[in-house]
């Protein structure tokens, strides 16, 4: 909001998470009296809606239209699932069907951030992969795995196990590359994608080093050509 730019962020994880929240909320209502699931997914859905609204407000035209299209497809899909599970699938089969859809979507939201790993490896920079988020994912997912075991709900266990694995992978990458900095060319490409970035400080340092190197060479050449030395 401060930069009035969505930079390199994409809306897909936010939309998928919102759909996941709504499906888990529906799943919890079917199970009845699952207050933790109802509470966390109600709050989560509200927060995701805020994220998406901010994204739409500041995104360029093409990403904005893509986001609106994804939202439309998500709501249509949600409506289809609700109709299907209410009129076609009944009883225990309804819970199983909906549970595995929820588990698949939640696992997808955990795995989606791993898409940034390619940029992390290429630039040797963790600028777009904050360790606090990765750590929170591991802790949250691990606690939900425990909760799933207590409920004997395999859907919750499987989905959040994927979260633990994804979070651990992100933390390992962070530990490998957290001291690394993007090369100058990489910084320029990032700056090109993010007009609000200020690469001048790094470029000035590089320029100063180059100037010092040139001055040193000229000084040595001058000494070698001077007969008095």
PDB file of C-alpha atoms in Angstrom:
ATOM      1  CA  UNK A   1       0.000   0.000   0.000  1.00  0.00           C
ATOM      2  CA  UNK A   2       2.909   2.386   0.728  1.00  0.00           C
ATOM      3  CA  UNK A   3       4.536   1.677  -2.646  1.00  0.00           C
ATOM      4  CA  UNK A   4       1.171   1.480  -4.450  1.00  0.00           C
ATOM      5  CA  UNK A   5       2.538  -1.570  -6.250  1.00  0.00           C
ATOM      6  CA  UNK A   6       2.060  -5.347  -6.116  1.00  0.00           C
ATOM      7  CA  UNK A   7       5.685  -5.799  -7.231  1.00  0.00           C
ATOM      8  CA  UNK A   8       6.426  -9.450  -8.085  1.00  0.00           C
ATOM      9  CA  UNK A   9       3.682 -10.897  -5.900  1.00  0.00           C
ATOM     10  CA  UNK A  10       0.912 -12.931  -7.523  1.00  0.00           C
ATOM     11  CA  UNK A  11      -2.714 -13.224  -6.443  1.00  0.00           C
ATOM     12  CA  UNK A  12      -3.070 -16.973  -7.061  1.00  0.00           C
ATOM     13  CA  UNK A  13      -2.008 -18.061  -3.520  1.00  0.00           C
ATOM     14  CA  UNK A  14      -4.454 -15.569  -1.956  1.00  0.00           C
ATOM     15  CA  UNK A  15      -7.388 -16.716  -4.101  1.00  0.00           C
ATOM     16  CA  UNK A  16      -6.623 -20.411  -3.557  1.00  0.00           C
ATOM     17  CA  UNK A  17      -6.311 -19.832   0.199  1.00  0.00           C
ATOM     18  CA  UNK A  18      -9.647 -17.990   0.276  1.00  0.00           C
ATOM     19  CA  UNK A  19     -11.310 -20.892  -1.549  1.00  0.00           C
ATOM     20  CA  UNK A  20      -9.621 -23.322   0.854  1.00  0.00           C
ATOM     21  CA  UNK A  21     -10.922 -21.332   3.856  1.00  0.00           C
ATOM     22  CA  UNK A  22     -14.478 -21.416   2.526  1.00  0.00           C
ATOM     23  CA  UNK A  23     -14.343 -25.148   1.807  1.00  0.00           C
ATOM     24  CA  UNK A  24     -12.918 -25.958   5.257  1.00  0.00           C
ATOM     25  CA  UNK A  25     -15.638 -23.794   6.794  1.00  0.00           C
ATOM     26  CA  UNK A  26     -18.258 -25.785   4.905  1.00  0.00           C
ATOM     27  CA  UNK A  27     -16.530 -29.032   5.943  1.00  0.00           C
ATOM     28  CA  UNK A  28     -16.567 -27.957   9.605  1.00  0.00           C
ATOM     29  CA  UNK A  29     -20.265 -27.084   9.410  1.00  0.00           C
ATOM     30  CA  UNK A  30     -21.038 -30.539   8.001  1.00  0.00           C
ATOM     31  CA  UNK A  31     -19.073 -32.201  10.804  1.00  0.00           C
ATOM     32  CA  UNK A  32     -20.883 -29.918  13.300  1.00  0.00           C
ATOM     33  CA  UNK A  33     -19.448 -28.417  16.488  1.00  0.00           C
ATOM     34  CA  UNK A  34     -15.932 -28.112  15.041  1.00  0.00           C
ATOM     35  CA  UNK A  35     -15.446 -24.670  16.600  1.00  0.00           C
ATOM     36  CA  UNK A  36     -11.664 -24.424  15.978  1.00  0.00           C
ATOM     37  CA  UNK A  37     -12.089 -25.139  12.254  1.00  0.00           C
ATOM     38  CA  UNK A  38     -15.048 -22.771  11.974  1.00  0.00           C
ATOM     39  CA  UNK A  39     -13.251 -19.966  13.841  1.00  0.00           C
ATOM     40  CA  UNK A  40      -9.875 -20.132  12.111  1.00  0.00           C
ATOM     41  CA  UNK A  41     -11.316 -20.421   8.611  1.00  0.00           C
ATOM     42  CA  UNK A  42     -13.830 -17.612   9.177  1.00  0.00           C
ATOM     43  CA  UNK A  43     -11.045 -15.280  10.323  1.00  0.00           C
ATOM     44  CA  UNK A  44      -8.687 -16.589   7.631  1.00  0.00           C
ATOM     45  CA  UNK A  45     -11.246 -16.040   4.882  1.00  0.00           C
ATOM     46  CA  UNK A  46     -11.871 -12.481   6.070  1.00  0.00           C
ATOM     47  CA  UNK A  47      -8.138 -11.688   6.075  1.00  0.00           C
ATOM     48  CA  UNK A  48      -7.632 -13.231   2.616  1.00  0.00           C
ATOM     49  CA  UNK A  49     -10.528 -11.126   1.297  1.00  0.00           C
ATOM     50  CA  UNK A  50      -8.711  -8.009   2.559  1.00  0.00           C
ATOM     51  CA  UNK A  51      -5.443  -9.115   0.898  1.00  0.00           C
ATOM     52  CA  UNK A  52      -7.209  -9.716  -2.418  1.00  0.00           C
ATOM     53  CA  UNK A  53      -8.996  -6.361  -2.247  1.00  0.00           C
ATOM     54  CA  UNK A  54      -5.675  -4.562  -1.723  1.00  0.00           C
ATOM     55  CA  UNK A  55      -4.101  -6.562  -4.557  1.00  0.00           C
ATOM     56  CA  UNK A  56      -6.908  -5.664  -6.963  1.00  0.00           C
ATOM     57  CA  UNK A  57      -6.628  -1.987  -5.977  1.00  0.00           C
ATOM     58  CA  UNK A  58      -2.913  -1.721  -6.821  1.00  0.00           C
ATOM     59  CA  UNK A  59      -2.315  -4.420  -9.453  1.00  0.00           C
ATOM     60  CA  UNK A  60      -1.799  -3.559 -13.149  1.00  0.00           C
ATOM     61  CA  UNK A  61      -4.695  -4.246 -15.498  1.00  0.00           C
ATOM     62  CA  UNK A  62      -3.654  -7.744 -16.644  1.00  0.00           C
ATOM     63  CA  UNK A  63      -3.012  -9.211 -13.148  1.00  0.00           C
ATOM     64  CA  UNK A  64      -6.171  -7.501 -11.878  1.00  0.00           C
ATOM     65  CA  UNK A  65      -8.313  -9.139 -14.579  1.00  0.00           C
ATOM     66  CA  UNK A  66      -6.643 -12.496 -13.898  1.00  0.00           C
ATOM     67  CA  UNK A  67      -7.461 -12.143 -10.188  1.00  0.00           C
ATOM     68  CA  UNK A  68     -11.103 -11.298 -10.883  1.00  0.00           C
ATOM     69  CA  UNK A  69     -11.340 -14.278 -13.255  1.00  0.00           C
ATOM     70  CA  UNK A  70      -9.841 -16.601 -10.644  1.00  0.00           C
ATOM     71  CA  UNK A  71     -12.321 -15.322  -8.057  1.00  0.00           C
ATOM     72  CA  UNK A  72     -15.232 -15.984 -10.413  1.00  0.00           C
ATOM     73  CA  UNK A  73     -13.991 -19.503 -11.179  1.00  0.00           C
ATOM     74  CA  UNK A  74     -13.458 -20.159  -7.450  1.00  0.00           C
ATOM     75  CA  UNK A  75     -16.989 -19.108  -6.494  1.00  0.00           C
ATOM     76  CA  UNK A  76     -18.488 -21.138  -9.336  1.00  0.00           C
ATOM     77  CA  UNK A  77     -16.431 -24.154  -8.251  1.00  0.00           C
ATOM     78  CA  UNK A  78     -17.485 -23.679  -4.638  1.00  0.00           C
ATOM     79  CA  UNK A  79     -21.130 -23.515  -5.667  1.00  0.00           C
ATOM     80  CA  UNK A  80     -20.773 -26.690  -7.734  1.00  0.00           C
ATOM     81  CA  UNK A  81     -19.149 -28.549  -4.796  1.00  0.00           C
ATOM     82  CA  UNK A  82     -21.888 -27.449  -2.388  1.00  0.00           C
ATOM     83  CA  UNK A  83     -24.636 -28.547  -4.809  1.00  0.00           C
ATOM     84  CA  UNK A  84     -22.865 -31.849  -5.558  1.00  0.00           C
ATOM     85  CA  UNK A  85     -22.328 -32.740  -1.885  1.00  0.00           C
ATOM     86  CA  UNK A  86     -25.889 -31.801  -0.919  1.00  0.00           C
ATOM     87  CA  UNK A  87     -27.850 -33.497  -3.699  1.00  0.00           C
ATOM     88  CA  UNK A  88     -25.659 -36.255  -5.139  1.00  0.00           C
ATOM     89  CA  UNK A  89     -23.242 -37.482  -2.450  1.00  0.00           C
ATOM     90  CA  UNK A  90     -24.801 -38.417   0.876  1.00  0.00           C
ATOM     91  CA  UNK A  91     -23.757 -39.430   4.392  1.00  0.00           C
ATOM     92  CA  UNK A  92     -20.205 -40.541   5.088  1.00  0.00           C
ATOM     93  CA  UNK A  93     -19.303 -40.325   1.397  1.00  0.00           C
ATOM     94  CA  UNK A  94     -20.071 -36.603   1.457  1.00  0.00           C
ATOM     95  CA  UNK A  95     -17.610 -36.045   4.320  1.00  0.00           C
ATOM     96  CA  UNK A  96     -14.926 -38.121   2.580  1.00  0.00           C
ATOM     97  CA  UNK A  97     -15.396 -36.386  -0.774  1.00  0.00           C
ATOM     98  CA  UNK A  98     -15.348 -32.892   0.698  1.00  0.00           C
ATOM     99  CA  UNK A  99     -12.526 -33.736   3.124  1.00  0.00           C
ATOM    100  CA  UNK A 100     -10.129 -34.794   0.370  1.00  0.00           C
ATOM    101  CA  UNK A 101     -10.952 -31.740  -1.728  1.00  0.00           C
ATOM    102  CA  UNK A 102     -10.185 -29.554   1.301  1.00  0.00           C
ATOM    103  CA  UNK A 103      -6.970 -31.466   2.001  1.00  0.00           C
ATOM    104  CA  UNK A 104      -5.804 -31.108  -1.612  1.00  0.00           C
ATOM    105  CA  UNK A 105      -6.461 -27.368  -1.702  1.00  0.00           C
ATOM    106  CA  UNK A 106      -4.785 -26.753   1.662  1.00  0.00           C
ATOM    107  CA  UNK A 107      -1.734 -28.758   0.600  1.00  0.00           C
ATOM    108  CA  UNK A 108      -1.622 -26.619  -2.561  1.00  0.00           C
ATOM    109  CA  UNK A 109      -1.594 -23.400  -0.531  1.00  0.00           C
ATOM    110  CA  UNK A 110       1.326 -24.736   1.502  1.00  0.00           C
ATOM    111  CA  UNK A 111       3.280 -25.872  -1.568  1.00  0.00           C
ATOM    112  CA  UNK A 112       2.584 -22.770  -3.702  1.00  0.00           C
ATOM    113  CA  UNK A 113       5.205 -20.529  -1.980  1.00  0.00           C
ATOM    114  CA  UNK A 114       7.880 -23.042  -3.008  1.00  0.00           C
ATOM    115  CA  UNK A 115       7.568 -21.512  -6.490  1.00  0.00           C
ATOM    116  CA  UNK A 116       9.891 -18.742  -5.286  1.00  0.00           C
ATOM    117  CA  UNK A 117      12.696 -21.257  -4.679  1.00  0.00           C
ATOM    118  CA  UNK A 118      13.866 -20.968  -8.294  1.00  0.00           C
ATOM    119  CA  UNK A 119      14.436 -17.215  -7.870  1.00  0.00           C
ATOM    120  CA  UNK A 120      16.134 -17.800  -4.505  1.00  0.00           C
ATOM    121  CA  UNK A 121      18.587 -20.275  -6.068  1.00  0.00           C
ATOM    122  CA  UNK A 122      19.201 -18.098  -9.154  1.00  0.00           C
ATOM    123  CA  UNK A 123      19.795 -14.841  -7.254  1.00  0.00           C
ATOM    124  CA  UNK A 124      21.184 -16.459  -4.087  1.00  0.00           C
ATOM    125  CA  UNK A 125      18.938 -14.030  -2.225  1.00  0.00           C
ATOM    126  CA  UNK A 126      16.050 -14.701   0.182  1.00  0.00           C
ATOM    127  CA  UNK A 127      14.565 -11.216  -0.252  1.00  0.00           C
ATOM    128  CA  UNK A 128      11.161 -12.589  -1.273  1.00  0.00           C
ATOM    129  CA  UNK A 129      11.103 -15.524   1.199  1.00  0.00           C
ATOM    130  CA  UNK A 130      10.815 -14.192   4.777  1.00  0.00           C
ATOM    131  CA  UNK A 131      11.946 -16.655   7.445  1.00  0.00           C
ATOM    132  CA  UNK A 132       9.207 -15.562   9.871  1.00  0.00           C
ATOM    133  CA  UNK A 133       6.495 -16.766   7.474  1.00  0.00           C
ATOM    134  CA  UNK A 134       8.254 -20.087   6.865  1.00  0.00           C
ATOM    135  CA  UNK A 135       8.669 -20.656  10.615  1.00  0.00           C
ATOM    136  CA  UNK A 136       5.016 -19.786  11.270  1.00  0.00           C
ATOM    137  CA  UNK A 137       3.935 -22.265   8.576  1.00  0.00           C
ATOM    138  CA  UNK A 138       5.887 -25.100  10.221  1.00  0.00           C
ATOM    139  CA  UNK A 139       4.566 -24.363  13.728  1.00  0.00           C
ATOM    140  CA  UNK A 140       0.964 -23.880  12.597  1.00  0.00           C
ATOM    141  CA  UNK A 141       0.924 -26.943  10.342  1.00  0.00           C
ATOM    142  CA  UNK A 142       2.529 -29.125  13.029  1.00  0.00           C
ATOM    143  CA  UNK A 143      -0.109 -28.111  15.566  1.00  0.00           C
ATOM    144  CA  UNK A 144      -2.899 -28.863  13.097  1.00  0.00           C
ATOM    145  CA  UNK A 145      -1.337 -32.278  12.443  1.00  0.00           C
ATOM    146  CA  UNK A 146      -1.552 -32.973  16.183  1.00  0.00           C
ATOM    147  CA  UNK A 147      -5.151 -31.729  16.223  1.00  0.00           C
ATOM    148  CA  UNK A 148      -5.997 -33.989  13.280  1.00  0.00           C
ATOM    149  CA  UNK A 149      -4.527 -37.005  15.074  1.00  0.00           C
ATOM    150  CA  UNK A 150      -6.600 -36.226  18.170  1.00  0.00           C
ATOM    151  CA  UNK A 151      -9.749 -36.047  16.025  1.00  0.00           C
ATOM    152  CA  UNK A 152      -8.606 -39.058  13.989  1.00  0.00           C
ATOM    153  CA  UNK A 153      -9.252 -36.924  10.906  1.00  0.00           C
ATOM    154  CA  UNK A 154      -6.916 -38.084   8.122  1.00  0.00           C
ATOM    155  CA  UNK A 155      -7.822 -35.121   5.895  1.00  0.00           C
ATOM    156  CA  UNK A 156      -6.451 -32.599   8.397  1.00  0.00           C
ATOM    157  CA  UNK A 157      -3.355 -34.718   9.055  1.00  0.00           C
ATOM    158  CA  UNK A 158      -2.405 -35.231   5.396  1.00  0.00           C
ATOM    159  CA  UNK A 159      -2.970 -31.611   4.338  1.00  0.00           C
ATOM    160  CA  UNK A 160      -0.936 -30.146   7.190  1.00  0.00           C
ATOM    161  CA  UNK A 161       1.854 -32.702   6.867  1.00  0.00           C
ATOM    162  CA  UNK A 162       2.427 -31.157   3.439  1.00  0.00           C
ATOM    163  CA  UNK A 163       2.625 -27.789   5.220  1.00  0.00           C
ATOM    164  CA  UNK A 164       5.299 -29.024   7.628  1.00  0.00           C
ATOM    165  CA  UNK A 165       7.397 -30.383   4.748  1.00  0.00           C
ATOM    166  CA  UNK A 166       7.004 -27.220   2.654  1.00  0.00           C
ATOM    167  CA  UNK A 167       7.912 -25.002   5.604  1.00  0.00           C
ATOM    168  CA  UNK A 168      11.015 -27.047   6.456  1.00  0.00           C
ATOM    169  CA  UNK A 169      12.192 -26.840   2.825  1.00  0.00           C
ATOM    170  CA  UNK A 170      11.812 -23.041   2.896  1.00  0.00           C
ATOM    171  CA  UNK A 171      13.742 -22.776   6.174  1.00  0.00           C
ATOM    172  CA  UNK A 172      16.560 -24.953   4.762  1.00  0.00           C
ATOM    173  CA  UNK A 173      16.800 -22.722   1.686  1.00  0.00           C
ATOM    174  CA  UNK A 174      16.853 -19.647   3.895  1.00  0.00           C
ATOM    175  CA  UNK A 175      19.708 -21.074   5.980  1.00  0.00           C
ATOM    176  CA  UNK A 176      21.693 -21.796   2.809  1.00  0.00           C
ATOM    177  CA  UNK A 177      21.185 -18.425   1.103  1.00  0.00           C
ATOM    178  CA  UNK A 178      20.416 -15.906   3.877  1.00  0.00           C
ATOM    179  CA  UNK A 179      23.949 -14.436   3.718  1.00  0.00           C
ATOM    180  CA  UNK A 180      23.871 -14.212  -0.053  1.00  0.00           C
ATOM    181  CA  UNK A 181      23.071 -11.060  -1.968  1.00  0.00           C
ATOM    182  CA  UNK A 182      21.809 -10.782  -5.512  1.00  0.00           C
ATOM    183  CA  UNK A 183      24.432  -9.884  -8.114  1.00  0.00           C
ATOM    184  CA  UNK A 184      24.304  -6.443  -9.668  1.00  0.00           C
ATOM    185  CA  UNK A 185      22.621  -7.765 -12.822  1.00  0.00           C
ATOM    186  CA  UNK A 186      20.036  -9.535 -10.725  1.00  0.00           C
ATOM    187  CA  UNK A 187      19.407  -6.374  -8.709  1.00  0.00           C
ATOM    188  CA  UNK A 188      18.895  -4.443 -11.929  1.00  0.00           C
ATOM    189  CA  UNK A 189      16.396  -7.024 -13.191  1.00  0.00           C
ATOM    190  CA  UNK A 190      14.558  -6.907  -9.867  1.00  0.00           C
ATOM    191  CA  UNK A 191      14.572  -3.117 -10.038  1.00  0.00           C
ATOM    192  CA  UNK A 192      13.169  -3.295 -13.537  1.00  0.00           C
ATOM    193  CA  UNK A 193      10.294  -5.387 -12.209  1.00  0.00           C
ATOM    194  CA  UNK A 194       9.933  -3.122  -9.191  1.00  0.00           C
ATOM    195  CA  UNK A 195      10.238   0.543 -10.180  1.00  0.00           C
ATOM    196  CA  UNK A 196      10.089   1.564  -6.515  1.00  0.00           C
ATOM    197  CA  UNK A 197      13.309  -0.238  -5.648  1.00  0.00           C
ATOM    198  CA  UNK A 198      16.401   1.924  -5.101  1.00  0.00           C
ATOM    199  CA  UNK A 199      19.530   0.185  -6.407  1.00  0.00           C
ATOM    200  CA  UNK A 200      21.683   3.337  -6.236  1.00  0.00           C
ATOM    201  CA  UNK A 201      23.307   2.466  -2.948  1.00  0.00           C
ATOM    202  CA  UNK A 202      24.638  -0.849  -4.260  1.00  0.00           C
ATOM    203  CA  UNK A 203      25.575   0.607  -7.651  1.00  0.00           C
ATOM    204  CA  UNK A 204      27.423   3.477  -5.990  1.00  0.00           C
ATOM    205  CA  UNK A 205      29.427   1.008  -3.920  1.00  0.00           C
ATOM    206  CA  UNK A 206      30.313  -1.016  -7.038  1.00  0.00           C
ATOM    207  CA  UNK A 207      31.213   2.186  -8.901  1.00  0.00           C
ATOM    208  CA  UNK A 208      33.423   3.366  -6.041  1.00  0.00           C
ATOM    209  CA  UNK A 209      35.241   0.035  -5.972  1.00  0.00           C
ATOM    210  CA  UNK A 210      35.814   0.196  -9.744  1.00  0.00           C
ATOM    211  CA  UNK A 211      37.132   3.779  -9.480  1.00  0.00           C
ATOM    212  CA  UNK A 212      39.550   2.776  -6.714  1.00  0.00           C
ATOM    213  CA  UNK A 213      40.766  -0.167  -8.781  1.00  0.00           C
ATOM    214  CA  UNK A 214      41.380   2.060 -11.815  1.00  0.00           C
ATOM    215  CA  UNK A 215      43.203   4.669  -9.688  1.00  0.00           C
ATOM    216  CA  UNK A 216      45.400   1.953  -8.199  1.00  0.00           C
ATOM    217  CA  UNK A 217      46.342   0.608 -11.650  1.00  0.00           C
ATOM    218  CA  UNK A 218      47.132   4.103 -12.966  1.00  0.00           C
ATOM    219  CA  UNK A 219      49.259   4.802  -9.894  1.00  0.00           C
ATOM    220  CA  UNK A 220      51.270   1.588 -10.378  1.00  0.00           C
ATOM    221  CA  UNK A 221      51.741   2.299 -14.086  1.00  0.00           C
ATOM    222  CA  UNK A 222      52.961   5.796 -13.248  1.00  0.00           C
ATOM    223  CA  UNK A 223      55.526   4.417 -10.812  1.00  0.00           C
ATOM    224  CA  UNK A 224      56.836   1.838 -13.294  1.00  0.00           C
ATOM    225  CA  UNK A 225      57.333   4.534 -15.993  1.00  0.00           C
ATOM    226  CA  UNK A 226      59.154   6.956 -13.642  1.00  0.00           C
ATOM    227  CA  UNK A 227      62.987   6.336 -13.898  1.00  0.00           C
ATOM    228  CA  UNK A 228      63.509   7.814 -10.448  1.00  0.00           C
ATOM    229  CA  UNK A 229      61.703   4.804  -8.997  1.00  0.00           C
TER     230      UNK A 229
END
